[in-house]
């Protein structure tokens, strides 16, 4: 990881991914704008707005490594945005090679065109890396769901034992939410379009050639051509930001569940182990949920960034003041955070240790109380639901007070035995018989996952 990738070399490697760090590095920001300028020259030459001989000199100067980032930043602090000094330095570089060509740098464009279109290129690169991690995560969750479709565990509601379920169904729940997240992000991506409107969104400086240049420029950059410039219409940005914020919540839920399962009193699943991972500076025995901490911290931080971007959506007239500026750091920060969480989630699921025996043992912690509903439903057919509920609730209370198995207490109730029989009572206390439609739900989620994979390949 290079210094250019990370503004904080101590913490960024924990909280982001290499792909996201590359996509939103200072060099990448500059290169995105320069790619716009090079494409603009090619498009205008193709339409006949500028002479074709001007293109090579402009293209040759559109390389980020030719410029000093610190100098550009210092000038941006005075100019109000990064494009103004970029255009000045670019023009100077072209002029040094070909004075005639330098006349056509940034022809008919405005600063926001370069910055927004450059951002679109950065976002495209970022989303490629993010989706690769999300696709791998989805495949890992699908494999877990299928492999553990019959792995019994406790379903917990309000953090308490509720009913038997399977770990496969829990993994399918994570996968199902992730699938919707990926669909939302993919839809938002289709609306990330070229920004090209000139000073006030009319392309007046290009006269009648404006629409033709815009079409050629969109082709050059491989960006969708919008119906009109969108300088002050920021819904494209907030749609993507909101989708990323929802994804952060999904990943946070995964992190919360796994971290709770990692507690030593539960010990049902664990993040991957490895040298230097999850240790303590003072307690050698610790195996801390490092990745879960990142997922949870991202879920905590992302809403504020999304909220800021939503607030920034309200902009003035044809080009806004302040709202646009508020996006410049908030959106890359959100992207980097979510990408880091996705990376951690992928690595965690790929190396997750599942203790099926401990999951099964935890089902027995309440000595059968977890199957009280199963008995109530069976008894309800014979004596009515309310009467059955009252009888099983009383038996559950006595079983808990005496620390006895609920099955044994119920077996001492003659009316229960007459209604269900001893064999029937034994069957009701087999948790594998009371997982309902879990396997059916898993199959439906896996079918959706396979369908999504086919659509994206």
XYZ file of N, CA, C and O in Angstrom, residues 173-347:
700
model
N -30.315 -15.948 5.292
C -30.838 -14.621 5.594
C -29.836 -13.534 5.268
O -30.191 -12.486 4.700
N -28.577 -13.762 5.620
C -27.526 -12.793 5.265
C -27.427 -12.662 3.741
O -27.316 -11.566 3.204
N -27.457 -13.815 3.062
C -27.319 -13.835 1.606
C -28.482 -13.115 0.924
O -28.283 -12.372 -0.036
N -29.677 -13.332 1.416
C -30.858 -12.725 0.806
C -30.777 -11.198 0.866
O -31.039 -10.505 -0.118
N -30.396 -10.676 2.023
C -30.252 -9.222 2.159
C -29.145 -8.692 1.258
O -29.291 -7.640 0.612
N -28.042 -9.423 1.192
C -26.932 -8.995 0.348
C -27.351 -8.951 -1.119
O -26.945 -8.058 -1.865
N -28.156 -9.908 -1.531
C -28.629 -9.918 -2.914
C -29.408 -8.661 -3.253
O -29.242 -8.084 -4.341
N -30.254 -8.214 -2.337
C -30.999 -6.978 -2.577
C -30.060 -5.769 -2.600
O -30.240 -4.836 -3.398
N -29.061 -5.777 -1.733
C -28.081 -4.691 -1.737
C -27.382 -4.593 -3.089
O -27.211 -3.501 -3.638
N -26.984 -5.713 -3.619
C -26.275 -5.712 -4.898
C -27.181 -5.230 -6.029
O -26.719 -4.526 -6.944
N -28.448 -5.577 -5.964
C -29.385 -5.100 -6.974
C -29.552 -3.583 -6.903
O -29.607 -2.905 -7.934
N -29.641 -3.051 -5.669
C -29.781 -1.601 -5.514
C -28.549 -0.872 -6.059
O -28.655 0.145 -6.747
N -27.368 -1.384 -5.734
C -26.134 -0.743 -6.189
C -26.015 -0.830 -7.710
O -25.622 0.132 -8.374
N -26.380 -1.985 -8.270
C -26.312 -2.145 -9.727
C -27.259 -1.168 -10.422
O -26.921 -0.584 -11.460
N -28.447 -0.977 -9.853
C -29.398 -0.034 -10.444
C -28.867 1.392 -10.359
O -28.975 2.169 -11.326
N -28.296 1.748 -9.206
C -27.737 3.091 -9.050
C -26.585 3.305 -10.030
O -26.422 4.413 -10.570
N -25.823 2.257 -10.274
C -24.675 2.383 -11.186
C -25.129 2.743 -12.602
O -24.456 3.504 -13.293
N -26.258 2.216 -13.037
C -26.713 2.502 -14.403
C -27.034 3.972 -14.603
O -27.102 4.442 -15.748
N -27.243 4.708 -13.520
C -27.597 6.120 -13.633
C -26.409 7.052 -13.388
O -26.576 8.273 -13.349
N -25.217 6.495 -13.234
C -24.009 7.319 -13.125
C -23.592 7.717 -14.531
O -23.109 6.895 -15.308
N -23.805 8.972 -14.880
C -23.722 9.393 -16.276
C -22.689 10.492 -16.489
O -22.181 11.106 -15.548
N -22.418 10.745 -17.760
C -21.543 11.840 -18.160
C -22.066 13.164 -17.625
O -23.277 13.412 -17.618
N -21.157 14.014 -17.170
C -21.505 15.400 -16.838
C -20.837 16.313 -17.850
O -19.601 16.364 -17.926
N -21.631 17.001 -18.630
C -21.062 17.920 -19.629
C -22.117 18.947 -19.997
O -23.040 18.654 -20.756
N -21.959 20.136 -19.433
C -22.946 21.168 -19.693
C -22.375 22.550 -19.899
O -23.112 23.493 -20.171
N -21.055 22.676 -19.732
C -20.468 23.997 -19.844
C -20.842 24.871 -18.656
O -21.348 24.384 -17.641
N -20.645 26.148 -18.799
C -20.727 27.067 -17.667
C -22.065 27.042 -16.948
O -22.129 27.103 -15.716
N -23.183 26.944 -17.688
C -24.503 27.007 -17.048
C -25.432 25.900 -17.506
O -26.646 26.007 -17.393
N -24.860 24.818 -18.027
C -25.674 23.674 -18.412
C -26.320 23.777 -19.773
O -27.219 22.994 -20.101
N -25.870 24.704 -20.609
C -26.461 24.870 -21.939
C -25.508 24.536 -23.086
O -25.927 24.482 -24.241
N -24.239 24.353 -22.784
C -23.198 24.127 -23.799
C -23.184 25.248 -24.845
O -22.856 25.030 -26.022
N -23.549 26.458 -24.408
C -23.642 27.573 -25.340
C -22.311 27.867 -26.031
O -22.285 28.294 -27.196
N -21.185 27.641 -25.339
C -19.881 27.958 -25.922
C -19.579 27.122 -27.161
O -18.749 27.506 -27.988
N -20.256 25.980 -27.287
C -20.014 25.107 -28.436
C -21.031 25.309 -29.544
O -20.965 24.628 -30.579
N -21.964 26.218 -29.341
C -22.959 26.491 -30.370
C -23.776 25.261 -30.718
O -24.129 24.455 -29.844
N -24.051 25.083 -31.991
C -24.884 23.957 -32.433
C -24.178 22.616 -32.290
O -24.819 21.562 -32.336
N -22.878 22.638 -32.110
C -22.122 21.383 -32.021
C -22.187 20.758 -30.629
O -21.731 19.624 -30.450
N -22.736 21.479 -29.658
C -22.739 20.987 -28.282
C -23.276 19.580 -28.113
O -22.594 18.706 -27.543
N -24.504 19.282 -28.580
C -25.038 17.923 -28.397
C -24.175 16.849 -29.055
O -24.006 15.754 -28.506
N -23.628 17.141 -30.230
C -22.786 16.152 -30.912
C -21.507 15.894 -30.134
O -21.037 14.745 -30.042
N -20.923 16.947 -29.570
C -19.731 16.767 -28.747
C -20.058 15.939 -27.517
O -19.305 15.028 -27.134
N -21.194 16.227 -26.876
C -21.591 15.471 -25.683
C -21.755 13.995 -26.008
O -21.307 13.119 -25.248
N -22.368 13.703 -27.134
C -22.563 12.304 -27.522
C -21.221 11.619 -27.787
O -20.992 10.482 -27.354
N -20.342 12.309 -28.480
C -19.026 11.731 -28.756
C -18.218 11.557 -27.476
O -17.494 10.563 -27.307
N -18.349 12.513 -26.557
C -17.625 12.433 -25.287
C -18.120 11.263 -24.448
O -17.324 10.543 -23.831
N -19.429 11.062 -24.421
C -19.980 9.924 -23.686
C -19.444 8.610 -24.239
O -19.116 7.683 -23.493
N -19.332 8.539 -25.552
C -18.783 7.331 -26.176
C -17.318 7.154 -25.809
O -16.875 6.041 -25.489
N -16.552 8.235 -25.860
C -15.131 8.166 -25.522
C -14.916 7.649 -24.090
O -14.014 6.855 -23.836
N -15.739 8.116 -23.147
C -15.570 7.744 -21.742
C -16.373 6.511 -21.363
O -16.287 6.031 -20.228
N -17.163 6.004 -22.305
C -18.023 4.846 -22.045
C -18.940 5.115 -20.844
O -19.104 4.281 -19.964
N -19.514 6.316 -20.837
C -20.474 6.699 -19.806
C -21.823 6.945 -20.458
O -21.899 7.437 -21.593
N -22.924 6.644 -19.761
C -24.240 6.944 -20.321
C -24.392 8.438 -20.588
O -23.895 9.275 -19.817
N -25.081 8.765 -21.671
C -25.353 10.157 -22.004
C -26.703 10.535 -21.396
O -27.733 9.987 -21.795
N -26.717 11.455 -20.437
C -27.990 11.831 -19.816
C -28.816 12.712 -20.739
O -28.301 13.251 -21.731
N -30.088 12.897 -20.399
C -30.948 13.739 -21.220
C -30.476 15.176 -21.217
O -30.637 15.894 -22.210
N -29.887 15.601 -20.118
C -29.359 16.957 -20.013
C -28.330 17.001 -18.894
O -28.272 16.081 -18.071
N -27.495 18.041 -18.830
C -26.512 18.131 -17.745
C -27.211 18.156 -16.381
O -28.334 18.667 -16.245
N -26.533 17.644 -15.366
C -27.173 17.453 -14.050
C -26.380 18.125 -12.932
O -26.370 17.660 -11.797
N -25.761 19.262 -13.233
C -24.893 19.941 -12.267
C -25.526 20.069 -10.883
O -24.870 19.809 -9.867
N -26.770 20.497 -10.801
C -27.401 20.732 -9.501
C -28.407 19.651 -9.134
O -29.063 19.749 -8.095
N -28.529 18.624 -9.935
C -29.441 17.504 -9.652
C -28.611 16.331 -9.166
O -28.066 15.575 -9.976
N -28.521 16.165 -7.853
C -27.556 15.230 -7.286
C -28.162 13.897 -6.875
O -27.585 13.147 -6.092
N -29.344 13.576 -7.400
C -29.996 12.318 -7.015
C -29.171 11.102 -7.401
O -29.237 10.060 -6.744
N -28.384 11.210 -8.467
C -27.525 10.087 -8.838
C -26.540 9.763 -7.706
O -26.296 8.596 -7.399
N -25.994 10.810 -7.116
C -25.032 10.634 -6.029
C -25.716 10.078 -4.786
O -25.231 9.140 -4.157
N -26.861 10.657 -4.448
C -27.520 10.219 -3.208
C -28.125 8.830 -3.353
O -28.229 8.096 -2.367
N -28.525 8.446 -4.558
C -29.032 7.087 -4.751
C -27.939 6.066 -4.466
O -28.159 5.080 -3.741
N -26.764 6.303 -5.029
C -25.663 5.379 -4.777
C -25.262 5.409 -3.313
O -25.047 4.359 -2.695
N -25.165 6.614 -2.738
C -24.773 6.726 -1.329
C -25.757 6.005 -0.425
O -25.364 5.294 0.511
N -27.047 6.156 -0.696
C -28.055 5.486 0.123
C -27.945 3.972 -0.005
O -28.069 3.244 0.986
N -27.690 3.495 -1.207
C -27.531 2.053 -1.413
C -26.314 1.529 -0.665
O -26.351 0.434 -0.090
N -25.239 2.302 -0.670
C -24.048 1.904 0.078
C -24.314 1.929 1.577
O -23.816 1.072 2.330
N -25.097 2.897 2.031
C -25.442 2.947 3.449
C -26.262 1.752 3.878
O -26.062 1.204 4.968
N -27.195 1.313 3.036
C -27.986 0.118 3.354
C -27.095 -1.114 3.377
O -27.226 -1.978 4.253
N -26.173 -1.196 2.423
C -25.213 -2.302 2.425
C -24.410 -2.315 3.716
O -24.164 -3.387 4.298
N -24.001 -1.139 4.181
C -23.255 -1.076 5.442
C -24.074 -1.658 6.583
O -23.537 -2.343 7.468
N -25.384 -1.412 6.581
C -26.242 -1.989 7.610
C -26.340 -3.494 7.508
O -26.335 -4.205 8.527
N -26.426 -4.008 6.284
C -26.458 -5.465 6.090
C -25.176 -6.105 6.607
O -25.215 -7.125 7.311
N -24.047 -5.521 6.253
C -22.767 -6.066 6.712
C -22.624 -5.915 8.221
O -22.043 -6.776 8.888
N -23.166 -4.837 8.768
C -23.147 -4.665 10.218
C -23.961 -5.734 10.927
O -23.574 -6.225 11.996
N -25.102 -6.107 10.349
C -25.918 -7.185 10.928
C -25.144 -8.494 10.938
O -25.154 -9.240 11.932
N -24.466 -8.782 9.832
C -23.634 -9.986 9.774
C -22.567 -9.938 10.863
O -22.329 -10.927 11.575
N -21.927 -8.781 10.995
C -20.884 -8.626 12.012
C -21.426 -8.763 13.417
O -20.776 -9.340 14.298
N -22.620 -8.219 13.655
C -23.215 -8.332 14.986
C -23.503 -9.796 15.324
O -23.187 -10.272 16.416
N -24.101 -10.509 14.388
C -24.430 -11.911 14.644
C -23.185 -12.748 14.923
O -23.134 -13.521 15.888
N -22.175 -12.588 14.064
C -20.976 -13.411 14.235
C -20.255 -13.059 15.528
O -19.756 -13.946 16.239
N -20.181 -11.775 15.855
C -19.503 -11.398 17.096
C -20.224 -11.967 18.315
O -19.572 -12.384 19.284
N -21.552 -12.005 18.287
C -22.299 -12.611 19.397
C -22.067 -14.120 19.452
O -21.960 -14.703 20.535
N -21.972 -14.741 18.278
C -21.718 -16.183 18.243
C -20.297 -16.510 18.678
O -20.020 -17.634 19.101
N -19.395 -15.535 18.591
C -18.006 -15.749 18.999
C -17.801 -15.633 20.507
O -16.732 -16.012 21.000
N -18.767 -15.088 21.213
C -18.602 -14.997 22.668
C -18.332 -16.386 23.241
O -18.966 -17.363 22.842
N -17.410 -16.459 24.177
C -17.001 -17.769 24.682
C -18.161 -18.526 25.314
O -18.187 -19.755 25.300
N -19.128 -17.808 25.879
C -20.286 -18.486 26.462
C -21.173 -19.118 25.398
O -21.980 -20.003 25.694
N -21.031 -18.650 24.148
C -21.830 -19.170 23.032
C -20.976 -20.099 22.178
O -21.315 -21.263 21.956
N -19.848 -19.558 21.646
C -18.803 -20.339 20.964
C -19.332 -21.181 19.816
O -18.967 -22.340 19.652
N -20.179 -20.597 18.988
C -20.769 -21.357 17.883
C -20.062 -21.123 16.551
O -20.113 -21.980 15.660
N -19.449 -19.976 16.375
C -18.749 -19.662 15.125
C -17.643 -18.667 15.431
O -17.759 -17.866 16.371
N -16.580 -18.711 14.618
C -15.415 -17.870 14.876
C -14.849 -17.336 13.575
O -14.828 -18.028 12.562
N -14.356 -16.091 13.642
C -13.604 -15.538 12.525
C -12.359 -16.394 12.272
O -11.899 -17.106 13.171
N -11.780 -16.288 11.073
C -10.544 -17.027 10.805
C -9.443 -16.642 11.794
O -9.347 -15.495 12.219
N -8.649 -17.611 12.154
C -7.500 -17.363 13.025
C -6.252 -17.209 12.168
O -6.195 -17.665 11.027
N -5.252 -16.540 12.722
C -3.999 -16.375 11.996
C -3.024 -15.586 12.821
O -3.411 -14.904 13.781
N -1.740 -15.647 12.476
C -0.729 -14.889 13.227
C -1.046 -13.396 13.250
O -1.311 -12.789 12.218
N -1.052 -12.838 14.441
C -1.286 -11.411 14.597
C -2.721 -10.979 14.477
O -3.033 -9.790 14.581
N -3.637 -11.909 14.280
C -5.044 -11.551 14.072
C -5.839 -11.735 15.359
O -5.876 -12.820 15.933
N -6.497 -10.662 15.785
C -7.449 -10.751 16.883
C -6.839 -10.944 18.250
O -7.538 -11.366 19.178
N -5.560 -10.674 18.393
C -4.924 -10.863 19.693
C -5.135 -9.670 20.609
O -5.769 -8.676 20.253
N -4.612 -9.795 21.812
C -4.690 -8.731 22.806
C -3.281 -8.328 23.203
O -2.363 -9.158 23.210
N -3.107 -7.042 23.533
C -1.784 -6.585 23.943
C -1.397 -7.111 25.316
O -0.216 -7.078 25.681
N -2.364 -7.624 26.072
C -2.050 -8.096 27.423
C -2.597 -9.476 27.746
O -2.117 -10.130 28.655
N -3.604 -9.946 26.983
C -4.225 -11.240 27.294
C -3.962 -12.226 26.168
O -4.621 -12.172 25.114
N -3.009 -13.117 26.336
C -2.598 -14.012 25.252
C -3.697 -14.945 24.752
O -3.613 -15.454 23.633
N -4.725 -15.193 25.581
C -5.748 -16.161 25.202
C -6.813 -15.577 24.277
O -7.606 -16.319 23.691
N -6.829 -14.256 24.102
C -7.938 -13.617 23.401
C -7.953 -13.950 21.906
O -6.918 -14.053 21.266
N -9.165 -14.074 21.372
C -9.410 -14.204 19.936
C -10.525 -13.209 19.590
O -11.699 -13.564 19.523
N -10.132 -11.993 19.411
C -11.105 -10.922 19.240
C -11.714 -10.918 17.834
O -11.029 -11.226 16.855
N -12.978 -10.503 17.708
C -13.645 -10.429 16.403
C -13.263 -9.155 15.646
O -14.025 -8.191 15.576
N -12.075 -9.169 15.068
C -11.524 -7.981 14.430
C -12.375 -7.520 13.247
O -12.734 -6.341 13.124
N -12.694 -8.451 12.358
C -13.477 -8.071 11.186
C -14.869 -7.611 11.582
O -15.409 -6.666 10.994
N -15.450 -8.270 12.557
C -16.775 -7.846 13.020
C -16.735 -6.420 13.549
O -17.684 -5.644 13.359
N -15.640 -6.063 14.206
C -15.505 -4.698 14.700
C -15.517 -3.703 13.546
O -16.119 -2.621 13.639
N -14.869 -4.053 12.431
C -14.860 -3.171 11.267
C -16.258 -3.074 10.660
O -16.719 -1.993 10.292
N -16.951 -4.201 10.561
C -18.306 -4.180 10.009
C -19.220 -3.305 10.855
O -20.034 -2.533 10.330
N -19.107 -3.436 12.155
C -19.955 -2.657 13.049
C -19.575 -1.181 13.033
O -20.457 -0.302 13.055
N -18.300 -0.888 13.001
C -17.899 0.523 12.977
C -18.350 1.187 11.682
O -18.753 2.358 11.675
N -18.308 0.450 10.582
C -18.790 0.997 9.310
C -20.284 1.263 9.369
O -20.769 2.301 8.891
N -21.030 0.321 9.947
C -22.473 0.519 10.081
C -22.798 1.721 10.965
O -23.838 2.365 10.795
N -21.924 2.039 11.901
C -22.127 3.206 12.768
C -21.774 4.500 12.033
O -22.476 5.509 12.147
N -20.697 4.478 11.260
C -20.207 5.705 10.620
C -20.937 6.038 9.326
O -21.104 7.212 8.974
N -21.381 5.032 8.596
C -21.970 5.261 7.276
C -23.220 6.148 7.311
O -23.369 7.030 6.440
N -24.152 5.967 8.252
C -25.364 6.804 8.206
C -25.086 8.296 8.259
O -25.790 9.081 7.597
N -24.095 8.730 9.012
C -23.782 10.153 9.075
C -23.282 10.658 7.722
O -23.638 11.767 7.289
N -22.475 9.855 7.051
C -21.980 10.248 5.733
C -23.120 10.284 4.720
O -23.214 11.216 3.903
N -23.989 9.281 4.760
C -25.147 9.274 3.860
C -26.042 10.479 4.150
O -26.521 11.157 3.235
N -26.266 10.753 5.441
C -27.091 11.896 5.811
C -26.531 13.207 5.297
O -27.269 14.079 4.823
N -25.211 13.346 5.367
C -24.582 14.559 4.853
C -24.776 14.703 3.356
O -25.020 15.806 2.848
N -24.678 13.596 2.648
C -24.866 13.638 1.198
C -26.320 13.920 0.832
O -26.597 14.628 -0.151
N -27.246 13.382 1.605
C -28.657 13.697 1.370
C -28.925 15.176 1.610
O -29.670 15.830 0.861
N -28.325 15.722 2.654
C -28.488 17.153 2.920
C -27.886 17.994 1.801
O -28.405 19.062 1.446
N -26.796 17.507 1.226
C -26.116 18.241 0.159
C -26.884 18.195 -1.156
O -26.549 18.928 -2.095
N -27.898 17.346 -1.247
C -28.644 17.219 -2.499
C -29.396 18.502 -2.849
O -29.640 18.786 -4.026
N -29.771 19.278 -1.857
C -30.493 20.536 -2.112
C -29.492 21.590 -2.580
O -28.690 22.078 -1.786
N -29.520 21.883 -3.855
C -28.552 22.824 -4.438
C -29.283 23.921 -5.213
O -30.448 23.761 -5.582
N -28.579 24.994 -5.449
C -29.216 26.207 -5.948
C -29.130 26.310 -7.467
O -28.083 26.133 -8.062
N -30.280 26.623 -8.075
C -30.349 26.991 -9.486
C -29.582 26.009 -10.381
O -29.725 24.806 -10.269
N -28.756 26.522 -11.270
C -28.098 25.654 -12.262
C -26.814 25.003 -11.764
O -26.399 23.956 -12.273
N -26.149 25.609 -10.783
C -24.971 24.997 -10.163
C -24.906 25.486 -8.733
O -25.026 26.681 -8.465
N -24.723 24.542 -7.811
C -24.884 24.855 -6.405
C -23.636 25.392 -5.723
O -22.519 25.293 -6.228
N -23.881 25.931 -4.540
C -22.825 26.505 -3.708
C -22.792 25.783 -2.365
O -23.762 25.830 -1.606
N -21.718 25.090 -2.098
C -21.559 24.421 -0.809
C -22.022 22.978 -0.809
O -21.320 22.093 -0.319
N -23.202 22.713 -1.350
C -23.696 21.335 -1.378
C -22.824 20.435 -2.223
O -22.481 19.315 -1.829
N -22.472 20.918 -3.406
C -21.568 20.159 -4.276
C -20.240 19.936 -3.577
O -19.691 18.825 -3.579
N -19.731 20.960 -2.951
C -18.444 20.870 -2.258
C -18.492 19.841 -1.122
O -17.484 19.182 -0.822
N -19.658 19.710 -0.494
C -19.785 18.778 0.629
C -19.636 17.324 0.198
O -19.359 16.452 1.019
N -19.824 17.053 -1.088
C -19.714 15.679 -1.581
C -18.263 15.219 -1.715
O -17.995 14.010 -1.673
N -17.356 16.151 -1.925
C -16.028 15.794 -2.419
C -15.276 14.824 -1.514
O -14.547 13.955 -2.003
N -15.438 14.973 -0.206
C -14.775 14.053 0.720
C -15.727 13.016 1.286
O -15.342 11.872 1.537
N -17.000 13.413 1.468
C -17.956 12.501 2.108
C -18.199 11.248 1.274
O -18.228 10.132 1.803
N -18.365 11.408 -0.040
C -18.646 10.239 -0.875
C -17.451 9.286 -0.947
O -17.626 8.073 -0.742
N -16.240 9.763 -1.216
C -15.104 8.833 -1.174
C -14.921 8.176 0.190
O -14.584 6.987 0.261
N -15.144 8.935 1.277
C -15.024 8.337 2.612
C -16.016 7.199 2.784
O -15.680 6.132 3.308
N -17.255 7.420 2.349
C -18.282 6.373 2.447
C -17.877 5.169 1.607
O -17.975 4.014 2.073
N -17.434 5.416 0.395
C -17.038 4.304 -0.490
C -15.894 3.496 0.108
O -15.910 2.255 0.090
N -14.903 4.191 0.626
C -13.753 3.483 1.208
C -14.171 2.645 2.408
O -13.726 1.497 2.565
N -15.015 3.203 3.267
C -15.462 2.458 4.444
C -16.240 1.205 4.065
O -15.994 0.118 4.589
N -17.191 1.360 3.163
C -18.027 0.225 2.787
C -17.194 -0.844 2.079
O -17.399 -2.049 2.291
N -16.246 -0.411 1.263
C -15.369 -1.385 0.604
C -14.546 -2.156 1.619
O -14.343 -3.372 1.482
N -14.062 -1.469 2.659
C -13.317 -2.166 3.702
C -14.175 -3.185 4.425
O -13.731 -4.308 4.705
N -15.420 -2.815 4.716
C -16.330 -3.750 5.380
C -16.616 -4.952 4.495
O -16.651 -6.095 4.964
N -16.802 -4.706 3.192
C -17.057 -5.815 2.268
C -15.867 -6.761 2.211
O -16.024 -7.993 2.170
N -14.667 -6.201 2.211
C -13.463 -7.051 2.203
C -13.403 -7.909 3.460
O -13.152 -9.126 3.384
N -13.628 -7.289 4.609
C -13.591 -8.050 5.858
C -14.679 -9.127 5.888
O -14.437 -10.248 6.361
N -15.862 -8.792 5.403
C -16.945 -9.776 5.395
C -16.599 -10.963 4.502
O -16.821 -12.127 4.865
N -16.044 -10.668 3.322
C -15.655 -11.749 2.410
C -14.630 -12.664 3.061
O -14.758 -13.899 3.015
N -13.605 -12.070 3.668
C -12.555 -12.879 4.290
C -13.098 -13.673 5.482
O -12.700 -14.831 5.699
